[in-house]
Short mmCIF file of C-alpha atoms in Angstrom, two decimals:
data_model
loop_
_atom_site.label_atom_id
_atom_site.label_comp_id
_atom_site.label_asym_id
_atom_site.label_seq_id
_atom_site.Cartn_x
_atom_site.Cartn_y
_atom_site.Cartn_z
CA MET F 22 15.50 48.60 39.48
CA LEU F 23 14.59 50.95 42.34
CA THR F 24 11.53 50.51 44.65
CA PRO F 25 9.88 52.99 44.38
CA ARG F 26 10.19 55.36 47.90
CA PHE F 27 8.52 58.21 49.10
CA LYS F 28 9.97 60.70 51.61
CA ASP F 29 12.96 58.04 52.33
CA ARG F 30 10.02 55.73 52.75
CA PRO F 31 9.49 52.60 51.33
CA VAL F 32 6.26 52.68 49.45
CA TYR F 33 2.94 50.58 51.86
CA PHE F 34 1.21 48.40 49.16
CA ALA F 35 -2.43 48.28 49.86
CA SER F 36 -4.11 45.23 51.91
CA ARG F 37 -6.03 41.99 50.15
CA GLN F 38 -9.29 44.56 50.90
CA VAL F 39 -8.78 47.00 48.39
CA LEU F 40 -7.18 44.34 46.37
CA ALA F 41 -10.16 42.87 46.13
CA ALA F 42 -12.56 45.67 45.32
CA ALA F 43 -10.26 46.36 42.98
CA LEU F 44 -10.33 43.43 41.33
CA LEU F 45 -14.24 44.00 41.77
CA LEU F 46 -14.12 47.21 39.90
CA PHE F 47 -10.91 47.50 37.73
CA ALA F 48 -11.12 49.95 34.81
CA ALA F 49 -9.25 49.50 31.37
CA VAL F 50 -6.36 50.44 32.18
CA SER F 51 -3.14 48.42 31.81
CA GLY F 52 0.61 49.74 30.34
CA ALA F 53 -0.30 52.27 28.01
CA TYR F 54 2.30 51.97 24.48
CA ALA F 55 0.75 56.19 22.45
CA SER F 56 -1.12 58.51 23.15
CA SER F 57 -4.50 58.13 22.69
CA HIS F 58 -4.60 59.51 18.98
CA ARG F 59 -7.39 58.13 16.91
CA GLU F 60 -8.63 55.63 19.54
CA ALA F 61 -12.31 54.94 18.75
CA PRO F 62 -14.09 54.26 15.40
CA LEU F 63 -16.38 56.96 16.58
CA ILE F 64 -13.57 59.90 17.82
CA THR F 65 -11.96 59.65 14.36
CA THR F 66 -15.11 61.46 12.98
CA LEU F 67 -14.50 64.26 15.27
CA PRO F 68 -10.80 65.43 15.52
CA LYS F 69 -11.23 68.83 17.09
CA VAL F 70 -12.83 66.97 20.12
CA ASP F 71 -10.27 64.09 20.21
CA GLY F 72 -8.32 64.41 23.45
CA THR F 73 -4.99 63.33 22.41
CA ASP F 74 -2.53 63.65 25.93
CA PHE F 75 -3.71 64.23 29.47
CA TYR F 76 -0.44 65.87 31.75
CA MET F 77 -0.74 66.71 35.55
CA PHE F 78 2.40 67.42 37.38
CA ASN F 79 3.98 69.65 40.44
CA SER F 80 5.34 72.91 38.12
CA TYR F 81 8.91 72.46 37.56
CA GLU F 82 9.11 76.36 36.77
CA PRO F 83 11.60 78.29 38.74
CA ASN F 84 10.02 80.02 41.46
CA ARG F 85 6.68 78.25 40.70
CA ARG F 86 6.94 75.48 43.62
CA GLY F 87 3.60 74.83 45.20
CA TYR F 88 1.49 75.06 41.59
CA VAL F 89 -0.10 72.13 39.21
CA THR F 90 0.24 72.20 35.98
CA LEU F 91 -2.40 70.81 33.74
CA ILE F 92 -2.09 69.75 29.84
CA ALA F 93 -5.25 68.21 27.84
CA ASN F 94 -4.74 67.97 23.72
CA TYR F 95 -6.45 67.88 21.50
CA SER F 96 -7.51 67.82 17.63
CA PRO F 97 -4.47 64.43 16.56
CA LEU F 98 -1.70 64.34 13.95
CA GLU F 99 -2.10 68.35 12.62
CA ASP F 100 -0.16 69.26 9.50
CA ALA F 101 1.93 72.88 9.92
CA TYR F 102 0.60 73.34 6.34
CA GLY F 103 -3.64 72.71 6.96
CA GLY F 104 -4.71 75.34 5.53
CA PRO F 105 -6.76 77.87 4.88
CA ASN F 106 -8.64 76.75 8.07
CA TYR F 107 -6.29 75.29 10.20
CA PHE F 108 -7.61 73.76 13.38
CA ALA F 109 -9.90 75.65 15.70
CA LEU F 110 -11.43 73.71 18.62
CA ASP F 111 -15.37 73.39 18.27
CA PRO F 112 -17.04 76.15 19.33
CA ASP F 113 -20.55 73.31 20.09
CA ALA F 114 -18.32 70.90 22.41
CA ARG F 115 -17.49 71.89 25.85
CA TYR F 116 -14.01 70.38 26.91
CA GLU F 117 -13.44 70.27 30.77
CA ILE F 118 -10.41 69.05 33.14
CA HIS F 119 -11.76 67.14 36.25
CA ILE F 120 -10.00 66.36 39.47
CA ASP F 121 -10.63 63.80 42.18
CA ASN F 122 -9.88 64.85 45.41
CA VAL F 123 -11.87 62.35 47.35
CA GLY F 124 -10.87 58.80 45.96
CA ASP F 125 -14.79 58.30 44.90
CA ALA F 126 -13.78 58.45 41.24
CA ARG F 127 -16.41 61.57 40.98
CA ALA F 128 -15.08 65.32 39.53
CA HIS F 129 -15.53 67.38 42.31
CA LEU F 130 -14.01 69.57 40.80
CA THR F 131 -13.89 70.67 37.00
CA PHE F 132 -12.61 73.29 34.83
CA GLN F 133 -14.76 73.47 31.67
CA PHE F 134 -13.26 75.63 28.52
CA ARG F 135 -15.94 76.75 25.86
CA PHE F 136 -15.26 78.47 21.88
CA THR F 137 -16.20 81.06 20.16
CA ASN F 138 -15.33 81.30 16.80
CA THR F 139 -15.74 85.02 15.17
CA ALA F 140 -15.47 85.47 11.42
CA ARG F 141 -14.95 89.44 11.08
CA ASN F 142 -15.67 89.24 6.94
CA VAL F 143 -12.21 90.75 6.29
CA ALA F 144 -13.55 91.88 2.16
CA LEU F 145 -10.78 93.71 -0.56
CA ASN F 146 -12.12 96.45 -3.01
CA VAL F 147 -12.47 93.88 -6.53
CA GLY F 148 -14.02 96.51 -9.21
CA GLY F 149 -15.74 98.30 -7.37
CA ARG F 150 -16.41 95.67 -5.26
CA GLN F 151 -16.34 94.43 -1.23
CA VAL F 152 -15.66 90.79 -1.76
CA ALA F 153 -14.73 88.34 1.15
CA ILE F 154 -11.47 86.95 1.24
CA PRO F 155 -10.90 83.69 1.77
CA LEU F 156 -8.35 82.92 3.75
CA VAL F 157 -7.86 83.12 8.05
CA GLN F 158 -5.64 86.28 7.41
CA ALA F 159 -5.19 89.35 5.03
CA GLY F 160 -1.42 89.65 6.05
CA PRO F 161 1.14 90.29 8.05
CA VAL F 162 0.10 89.62 11.91
CA SER F 163 2.48 90.32 14.92
CA ALA F 164 2.17 90.41 18.40
CA GLY F 165 1.82 94.33 18.51
CA ASP F 166 -0.34 93.72 15.62
CA SER F 167 -3.20 91.54 14.40
CA SER F 168 -5.13 93.38 12.88
CA ASN F 169 -5.45 91.40 9.97
CA LEU F 170 -6.80 88.49 11.44
CA ASN F 171 -9.95 87.58 9.48
CA VAL F 172 -11.41 85.21 12.03
CA ASN F 173 -10.81 85.51 16.15
CA GLU F 174 -11.08 82.55 18.12
CA THR F 175 -11.81 82.87 22.03
CA TYR F 176 -12.83 81.42 24.72
CA THR F 177 -14.39 81.15 28.50
CA LEU F 178 -13.43 79.28 31.59
CA LYS F 179 -15.58 77.89 34.29
CA VAL F 180 -15.07 76.42 37.91
CA LEU F 181 -17.62 73.87 38.82
CA ARG F 182 -17.28 72.12 42.33
CA GLY F 183 -18.93 69.39 43.82
CA ALA F 184 -19.58 65.44 42.21
CA ASP F 185 -22.43 66.55 39.37
CA ASP F 186 -22.03 68.91 36.62
CA ASP F 187 -25.44 70.19 36.89
CA HIS F 188 -24.96 72.94 37.96
CA SER F 189 -23.55 76.21 35.45
CA GLY F 190 -20.30 76.72 37.98
CA GLN F 191 -18.31 80.28 38.22
CA ALA F 192 -16.44 82.46 35.20
CA VAL F 193 -13.05 82.32 35.74
CA THR F 194 -11.52 86.15 35.02
CA GLY F 195 -8.12 87.06 33.77
CA PRO F 196 -6.63 90.85 33.72
CA GLY F 197 -9.27 93.67 34.39
CA GLY F 198 -11.45 91.13 35.66
CA ILE F 199 -12.05 89.95 31.84
CA THR F 200 -13.65 86.74 31.54
CA THR F 201 -13.47 86.29 27.59
CA PHE F 202 -9.74 85.38 26.78
CA THR F 203 -7.98 84.61 23.30
CA LYS F 204 -6.52 81.91 21.80
CA PRO F 205 -3.66 82.52 19.68
CA THR F 206 -4.25 81.65 15.55
CA ASP F 207 -2.35 78.36 14.34
CA PHE F 208 1.27 79.19 13.15
CA ILE F 209 0.13 79.57 9.84
CA GLY F 210 4.15 80.45 8.94
CA THR F 211 7.07 82.52 8.58
CA LYS F 212 5.72 85.31 5.77
CA THR F 213 2.53 85.74 7.91
CA PHE F 214 4.20 86.12 11.36
CA GLY F 215 8.16 86.99 10.45
CA SER F 216 9.29 84.44 12.73
CA VAL F 217 9.82 80.84 15.11
CA SER F 218 10.49 83.12 17.45
CA GLU F 219 8.43 86.16 16.28
CA TYR F 220 4.98 83.71 17.08
CA ALA F 221 7.16 82.89 20.30
CA ARG F 222 6.55 86.37 21.08
CA TYR F 223 2.95 86.55 19.85
CA ALA F 224 1.51 83.61 21.11
CA ARG F 225 3.12 84.18 24.77
CA GLN F 226 1.14 87.73 24.95
CA TYR F 227 -1.76 85.18 25.36
CA VAL F 228 -0.84 83.17 28.62
CA TYR F 229 -3.06 85.16 31.17
CA THR F 230 -2.68 85.25 34.64
CA ILE F 231 -6.39 84.34 36.15
CA ASN F 232 -8.26 84.53 39.38
CA ILE F 233 -10.19 81.25 39.97
CA PRO F 234 -13.32 81.41 42.39
CA GLY F 235 -12.79 79.62 45.58
CA CYS F 236 -9.10 80.03 45.36
CA SER F 237 -6.73 82.49 47.27
CA ALA F 238 -4.13 82.73 45.07
CA PRO F 239 -4.21 83.30 41.34
CA GLY F 240 -3.47 80.85 38.14
CA ARG F 241 -2.33 80.69 34.74
CA VAL F 242 -4.13 80.06 31.89
CA PHE F 243 -3.08 79.50 27.86
CA VAL F 244 -4.92 77.59 24.81
CA GLY F 245 -3.56 77.25 21.34
CA GLN F 246 -1.28 74.90 19.00
CA ARG F 247 2.08 73.78 20.27
CA LYS F 248 4.41 71.52 19.57
CA GLU F 249 3.40 67.77 18.95
CA SER F 250 4.49 67.05 22.48
CA PHE F 251 4.12 62.58 22.41
CA ALA F 252 6.47 60.65 20.84
CA VAL F 253 6.25 56.88 19.71
CA ALA F 254 7.33 54.89 16.95
CA LEU F 255 3.45 55.00 15.90
CA GLY F 256 3.72 53.11 12.51
CA LYS F 257 6.14 50.14 13.62
CA THR F 258 3.80 50.13 16.64
CA PHE F 259 0.60 49.37 14.78
CA ASP F 260 2.03 47.25 11.99
CA LEU F 261 2.44 44.04 15.12
CA LEU F 262 4.97 45.96 17.16
CA ASN F 263 7.46 46.21 13.77
CA LEU F 264 10.42 47.18 16.29
CA ASN F 265 13.39 45.87 18.18
CA PRO F 266 11.83 46.60 21.69
CA LEU F 267 15.12 45.07 23.38
CA GLY F 268 16.81 47.72 20.78
CA PRO F 269 18.12 51.51 21.67
CA ARG F 270 16.09 53.36 22.95
CA ASN F 271 16.09 56.42 20.49
CA GLY F 272 16.61 53.64 17.56
CA ASN F 273 13.10 54.57 15.84
CA PRO F 274 12.31 57.90 14.13
CA ASN F 275 9.32 59.42 16.31
CA ASP F 276 6.63 59.14 13.95
CA LEU F 277 4.83 62.55 15.25
CA ALA F 278 8.16 65.03 15.19
CA ASP F 279 6.37 66.89 12.61
CA LYS F 280 2.79 67.09 13.72
CA ASN F 281 1.48 69.67 15.93
CA ILE F 282 -1.16 70.39 18.86
CA THR F 283 -3.91 72.22 20.05
CA SER F 284 -3.69 72.93 24.07
CA ILE F 285 -5.70 73.32 27.05
CA ALA F 286 -2.69 74.07 29.87
CA LEU F 287 -3.87 75.66 32.99
CA GLU F 288 -1.32 76.12 36.14
CA VAL F 289 -3.47 75.93 39.48
CA PRO F 290 -2.34 76.57 43.24
CA ALA F 291 -1.91 72.83 44.58
CA ARG F 292 -3.89 73.77 47.58
CA CYS F 293 -6.78 75.20 45.48
CA LEU F 294 -7.25 71.14 43.74
CA VAL F 295 -6.81 69.00 46.85
CA SER F 296 -9.18 68.39 49.48
CA GLU F 297 -9.96 70.57 52.33
CA HIS F 298 -9.41 66.81 54.45
CA GLY F 299 -5.63 67.14 54.31
CA SER F 300 -4.79 64.34 51.59
CA PRO F 301 -2.35 65.90 49.16
CA VAL F 302 -2.89 63.82 45.97
CA ILE F 303 -5.45 64.27 43.57
CA GLY F 304 -6.42 62.36 40.63
CA GLY F 305 -7.26 63.82 37.09
CA TRP F 306 -8.51 63.54 33.97
CA THR F 307 -9.66 65.15 30.49
CA THR F 308 -13.31 64.60 28.61
CA SER F 309 -14.67 66.22 25.73
CA SER F 310 -18.27 66.54 24.80
CA ILE F 311 -20.58 67.37 22.01
CA ARG F 312 -24.76 68.26 22.04
CA GLN F 313 -26.76 64.86 21.19
CA GLU F 314 -27.98 66.39 18.13
CA ARG F 315 -26.30 67.87 14.67
CA LEU F 316 -28.46 68.80 12.43
CA PHE F 317 -27.69 70.19 8.25
CA ALA F 318 -29.36 72.55 5.84
CA LEU F 319 -30.63 70.58 2.81
CA ASN F 320 -31.26 73.81 0.84
CA PRO F 321 -28.81 74.35 -1.36
CA ASP F 322 -29.79 77.82 -1.35
CA SER F 323 -30.02 78.77 2.08
CA VAL F 324 -29.14 82.35 2.99
CA ASN F 325 -27.54 80.65 6.63
CA SER F 326 -23.75 81.25 7.23
CA THR F 327 -23.31 77.47 8.32
CA PRO F 328 -25.14 74.77 7.39
CA GLU F 329 -25.23 72.83 10.38
CA ARG F 330 -27.00 73.34 14.17
CA SER F 331 -26.06 71.14 17.33
CA ALA F 332 -29.19 70.95 19.79
CA GLY F 333 -30.34 68.81 22.70
CA GLY F 334 -28.34 67.55 26.17
CA TRP F 335 -24.16 66.94 26.04
CA VAL F 336 -22.89 63.28 25.29
CA GLN F 337 -18.98 62.59 26.54
CA VAL F 338 -17.28 61.40 23.32
CA SER F 339 -14.12 61.75 24.91
CA ARG F 340 -11.98 60.36 27.21
CA LEU F 341 -8.26 60.13 28.76
CA GLY F 342 -6.38 60.26 31.79
CA MET F 343 -3.73 57.27 31.65
CA PRO F 344 -1.77 57.42 27.88
CA LEU F 345 -3.44 55.01 25.67
CA VAL F 346 -5.48 53.15 27.67
CA ASN F 347 -8.01 53.21 25.05
CA GLU F 348 -6.11 52.78 22.16
CA LEU F 349 -3.93 49.46 22.98
CA VAL F 350 -6.08 48.04 25.86
CA ILE F 351 -10.08 48.46 25.82
CA GLY F 352 -11.42 45.79 22.37
CA LEU F 353 -12.32 47.50 19.45
CA LYS F 354 -16.06 46.79 20.57
CA ASP F 355 -16.19 48.79 23.50
CA LYS F 356 -14.14 52.08 23.26
CA ASP F 357 -16.62 54.56 21.95
CA LYS F 358 -18.46 53.13 25.59
CA PHE F 359 -15.00 53.79 27.15
CA ASN F 360 -14.66 57.60 25.86
CA ASN F 361 -18.36 58.04 27.18
CA SER F 362 -17.74 56.77 30.79
CA ARG F 363 -17.09 57.84 33.61
CA PRO F 364 -14.36 57.10 36.55
CA ALA F 365 -16.79 56.19 38.67
CA ASN F 366 -18.35 53.20 36.31
CA ASP F 367 -15.30 51.66 35.08
CA GLY F 368 -15.49 48.05 36.71
CA GLN F 369 -17.82 47.40 33.10
CA PHE F 370 -14.28 47.15 31.20
CA ALA F 371 -12.48 45.09 34.51
CA GLU F 372 -11.36 41.76 31.83
CA TYR F 373 -9.55 44.15 29.65
CA VAL F 374 -6.96 44.85 32.30
CA THR F 375 -7.40 41.35 34.52
CA ASN F 376 -6.11 39.47 31.85
CA PRO F 377 -5.41 42.11 29.11
CA THR F 378 -4.54 40.76 25.53
CA LEU F 379 -1.02 42.98 25.13
CA PRO F 380 1.40 40.82 26.69
CA ALA F 381 0.21 37.81 25.25
CA LEU F 382 -0.01 39.70 21.41
CA ILE F 383 3.80 40.22 22.84
CA GLU F 384 4.62 36.65 23.43
CA SER F 385 2.79 35.43 20.07
CA LEU F 386 4.81 38.11 18.16
CA PHE F 387 8.27 38.43 20.22
CA ALA F 388 8.23 34.83 21.94
CA ALA F 389 9.23 37.37 24.66
CA LYS F 390 6.90 35.07 27.63
CA ALA F 391 3.23 36.90 28.88
CA PRO F 392 3.48 37.53 32.95
CA THR F 393 1.40 34.63 34.25
CA ASN F 394 0.15 36.08 37.08
CA PHE F 395 -3.51 36.23 37.23
CA PRO F 396 -5.27 39.26 38.28
CA ARG F 397 -2.51 41.08 37.71
CA LEU F 398 -2.96 43.19 41.14
CA ASP F 399 0.95 44.72 39.60
CA LEU F 400 -1.50 46.62 37.09
CA VAL F 401 -3.73 47.30 40.17
CA PHE F 402 -1.27 49.46 41.75
CA THR F 403 -0.22 51.00 38.92
CA PHE F 404 -2.88 52.41 37.00
CA LEU F 405 -5.97 51.70 39.31
CA THR F 406 -5.18 52.56 42.55
CA GLY F 407 -1.89 53.78 42.69
CA PHE F 408 0.67 53.01 45.26
CA GLN F 409 0.40 53.83 49.26
CA GLY F 410 3.17 56.53 50.77
CA LEU F 411 3.69 57.64 46.88
CA ASN F 412 0.42 58.66 45.25
CA GLN F 413 -2.93 56.41 46.55
CA LEU F 414 -5.62 58.55 48.51
CA ARG F 415 -7.26 58.11 51.27
CA THR F 416 -10.78 56.36 50.21
CA VAL F 417 -10.22 53.87 47.29
CA THR F 418 -12.42 53.42 44.48
CA PRO F 419 -10.86 51.63 41.54
CA SER F 420 -10.85 53.46 38.64
CA GLU F 421 -8.44 55.09 35.48
CA MET F 422 -7.19 58.17 36.24
CA LEU F 423 -3.80 59.73 36.29
CA ARG F 424 -2.92 60.22 39.82
CA LEU F 425 -0.41 63.07 41.69
CA ASN F 426 0.36 63.57 45.12
CA THR F 427 1.16 67.41 44.96
CA SER F 428 3.61 67.43 47.93
CA ILE F 429 6.29 65.45 46.21
CA PRO F 430 8.86 68.71 45.20
CA PRO F 431 9.25 68.63 41.51
CA THR F 432 12.52 67.43 40.02
CA PRO F 433 13.82 70.52 37.82
CA LYS F 434 14.13 70.71 33.74
CA GLY F 435 17.76 68.60 33.36
CA SER F 436 17.68 66.07 36.02
CA GLN F 437 14.49 64.27 35.53
CA ASN F 438 14.70 60.89 34.77
CA ASN F 439 12.41 60.00 31.95
CA LEU F 440 11.50 56.39 33.19
CA GLY F 441 9.84 58.03 36.47
CA VAL F 442 9.46 56.28 38.98
CA LEU F 443 10.94 52.84 37.90
CA ALA F 444 13.86 54.66 38.18
CA GLY F 445 13.40 56.09 41.34
CA ASP F 446 12.44 59.47 40.15
CA ASN F 447 9.30 59.78 42.27
CA ALA F 448 8.25 63.32 40.69
CA GLY F 449 7.13 61.31 37.46
CA PHE F 450 5.03 59.14 36.22
CA PRO F 451 2.77 56.79 37.05
CA ASN F 452 2.93 59.99 39.75
CA GLY F 453 1.28 62.34 37.18
CA ARG F 454 2.87 62.73 34.33
CA ARG F 455 5.07 64.82 32.95
CA PRO F 456 6.04 66.39 28.89
CA GLY F 457 9.43 64.37 28.98
CA ASP F 458 8.11 61.28 31.43
CA ASP F 459 8.60 58.12 28.12
CA VAL F 460 5.95 56.74 29.54
CA VAL F 461 5.83 54.00 26.18
CA THR F 462 9.17 52.87 27.98
CA ALA F 463 8.15 52.62 31.19
CA SER F 464 4.53 51.35 30.13
CA LEU F 465 5.36 48.69 28.21
CA ARG F 466 8.33 47.56 31.71
CA VAL F 467 5.19 47.44 33.65
CA VAL F 468 2.97 45.19 31.39
CA MET F 469 5.45 42.75 30.98
CA GLY F 470 5.83 42.74 34.50
CA VAL F 471 8.50 44.51 35.67
CA LEU F 472 6.92 45.04 39.12
CA CYS F 473 7.08 41.40 39.67
CA THR F 474 11.08 41.72 39.76
CA PHE F 475 11.74 43.95 42.64
CA ASN F 476 13.85 43.22 45.51
CA LYS F 477 10.61 41.68 47.89
CA PRO F 478 8.68 38.94 46.42
CA GLY F 479 4.74 39.09 46.80
CA ILE F 480 4.51 42.86 47.32
CA PHE F 481 2.89 43.57 43.81
CA GLY F 482 0.94 40.16 44.23
CA CYS F 483 3.68 38.29 41.55
CA SER F 484 7.40 36.94 42.32
CA PRO F 485 9.74 37.39 39.37
CA SER F 486 8.81 33.59 37.96
CA ASP F 487 5.50 34.76 37.24
CA ALA F 488 7.49 37.25 35.28
CA PRO F 489 10.46 36.59 32.91
CA ALA F 490 10.49 38.85 30.64
CA GLY F 491 10.14 41.71 33.49
CA ALA F 492 13.37 42.36 33.97
CA ALA F 493 14.40 43.03 29.95
CA PRO F 494 15.14 47.02 28.65
CA LEU F 495 12.21 47.02 26.71
CA THR F 496 11.36 50.18 24.31
CA ASP F 497 9.84 51.61 21.38
CA GLY F 498 13.40 52.61 20.50
CA ALA F 499 11.38 56.49 20.28
CA ALA F 500 12.44 58.27 22.97
CA ILE F 501 11.96 61.54 24.75
CA ASP F 502 13.28 63.46 27.45
CA ASP F 503 12.68 66.63 29.49
CA SER F 504 15.45 68.61 27.71
CA VAL F 505 13.09 68.65 23.86
CA PHE F 506 10.45 71.28 26.34
CA ASP F 507 10.51 74.48 27.60
CA ASN F 508 11.41 75.16 31.06
CA SER F 509 8.35 77.62 31.99
CA PHE F 510 4.66 77.15 31.47
CA PRO F 511 2.47 76.12 29.16
CA TYR F 512 5.63 73.90 29.04
CA LEU F 513 4.98 73.06 25.35
CA THR F 514 6.90 74.08 23.12
CA THR F 515 6.48 76.98 19.63
CA PRO F 516 4.38 74.99 16.94
CA ILE F 517 5.87 74.30 13.63
CA PRO F 518 5.58 76.42 11.34
CA GLY F 519 3.28 75.57 8.25
CA ALA F 520 5.93 77.47 5.89
CA THR F 521 9.26 79.49 6.19
CA ASN F 522 10.32 82.12 4.12
#
């Protein structure tokens, strides 16, 4: 294994004072083995606002140096054939990407998305009467002609600045000053859209160049269905890790290979994300919120178009930074609480990481000795504070979020190592997260103590003797890399069609 390095210098590590603070405020962030699909009891009832993955990386599309890509995925386990309504996002919800560029575990920059679904009430003449059709399309759809769509899904985007979210924000604008953007209809099938390549052209027209208030250079935005971007042996993982952790990295099928996802993707100039005080490091996480009250009409003869009404203040119901913290680290009794919490308050979850249950479970199932270095300072560095000289902000408030050094050059597609920093590719996880990073394998090795085996004993608060299985090439067997993703924004690929013709 290679020691992480930054600009040809060894990574320097936090002082004992920082580590002590980290332990007091340690959030629920240890190694994750999957993304956050259906990870908490409440969110299973609200799939439209269930955040599943968050990517934050320095854009590696050619000629986009100096940009950062942010991708928030929602709506888990979408079956491509899931008609007739498919997977529109919730118009009564608020979807947000938060950036901390100070280090106090609070949002100082927030991108807020709100959605509207408009039914066109397309009707057909049936026996002399105009009768509304039951589908979201009345005929073929193409990049040049969307007139047959029965439902239009649009969204607005605002940028909010400051540590508090009680202000209205400023509208992001697109070409010609537009403030309302279109989300392409999901990939119903190739009879509706002609072919996979035709759908790709149709969706591509909804990649917008945007003007962000307070930013001197333009960015880009896209919201739409994509092929599921995460790879994991999901069924085997939750069946008491019913897999071979020392087997080949491609030894198991990816259980999500036949699923789609809904992505919210932004590309923003890095200089618009970093602090004015000069640090190139940012932290990021996503949330979704719904109204406090959801009312349903009881009168079956109501003339209302929908029986549901939402009212009251906002309640955060999903939160995601590092991959799968809530799914396999947080205790069942606190999963909904974690989704409702903010990074600044992560100290309440300290025990789940200082004394993580996952390594103990692995030990009981495979006789692979779990690390014995309690508290787990190696996990503090990786998931809570970042590494000095790599991705640690100047001010360190321990909290769970992705951290990215925007000054580290991106590694081009085809040259990326899917183990990221563990394999010497400092442009990858846990310095942010790219779509092709195998975070399952990387995190599995970290949680079992790979950092304790590095060639400088004690720098992570542990030594090789503390982690007997730390050097083992552990994996879930469902590998992923950059080859299965596009080389241009929004990077995630064309979704699977609901049917082929």
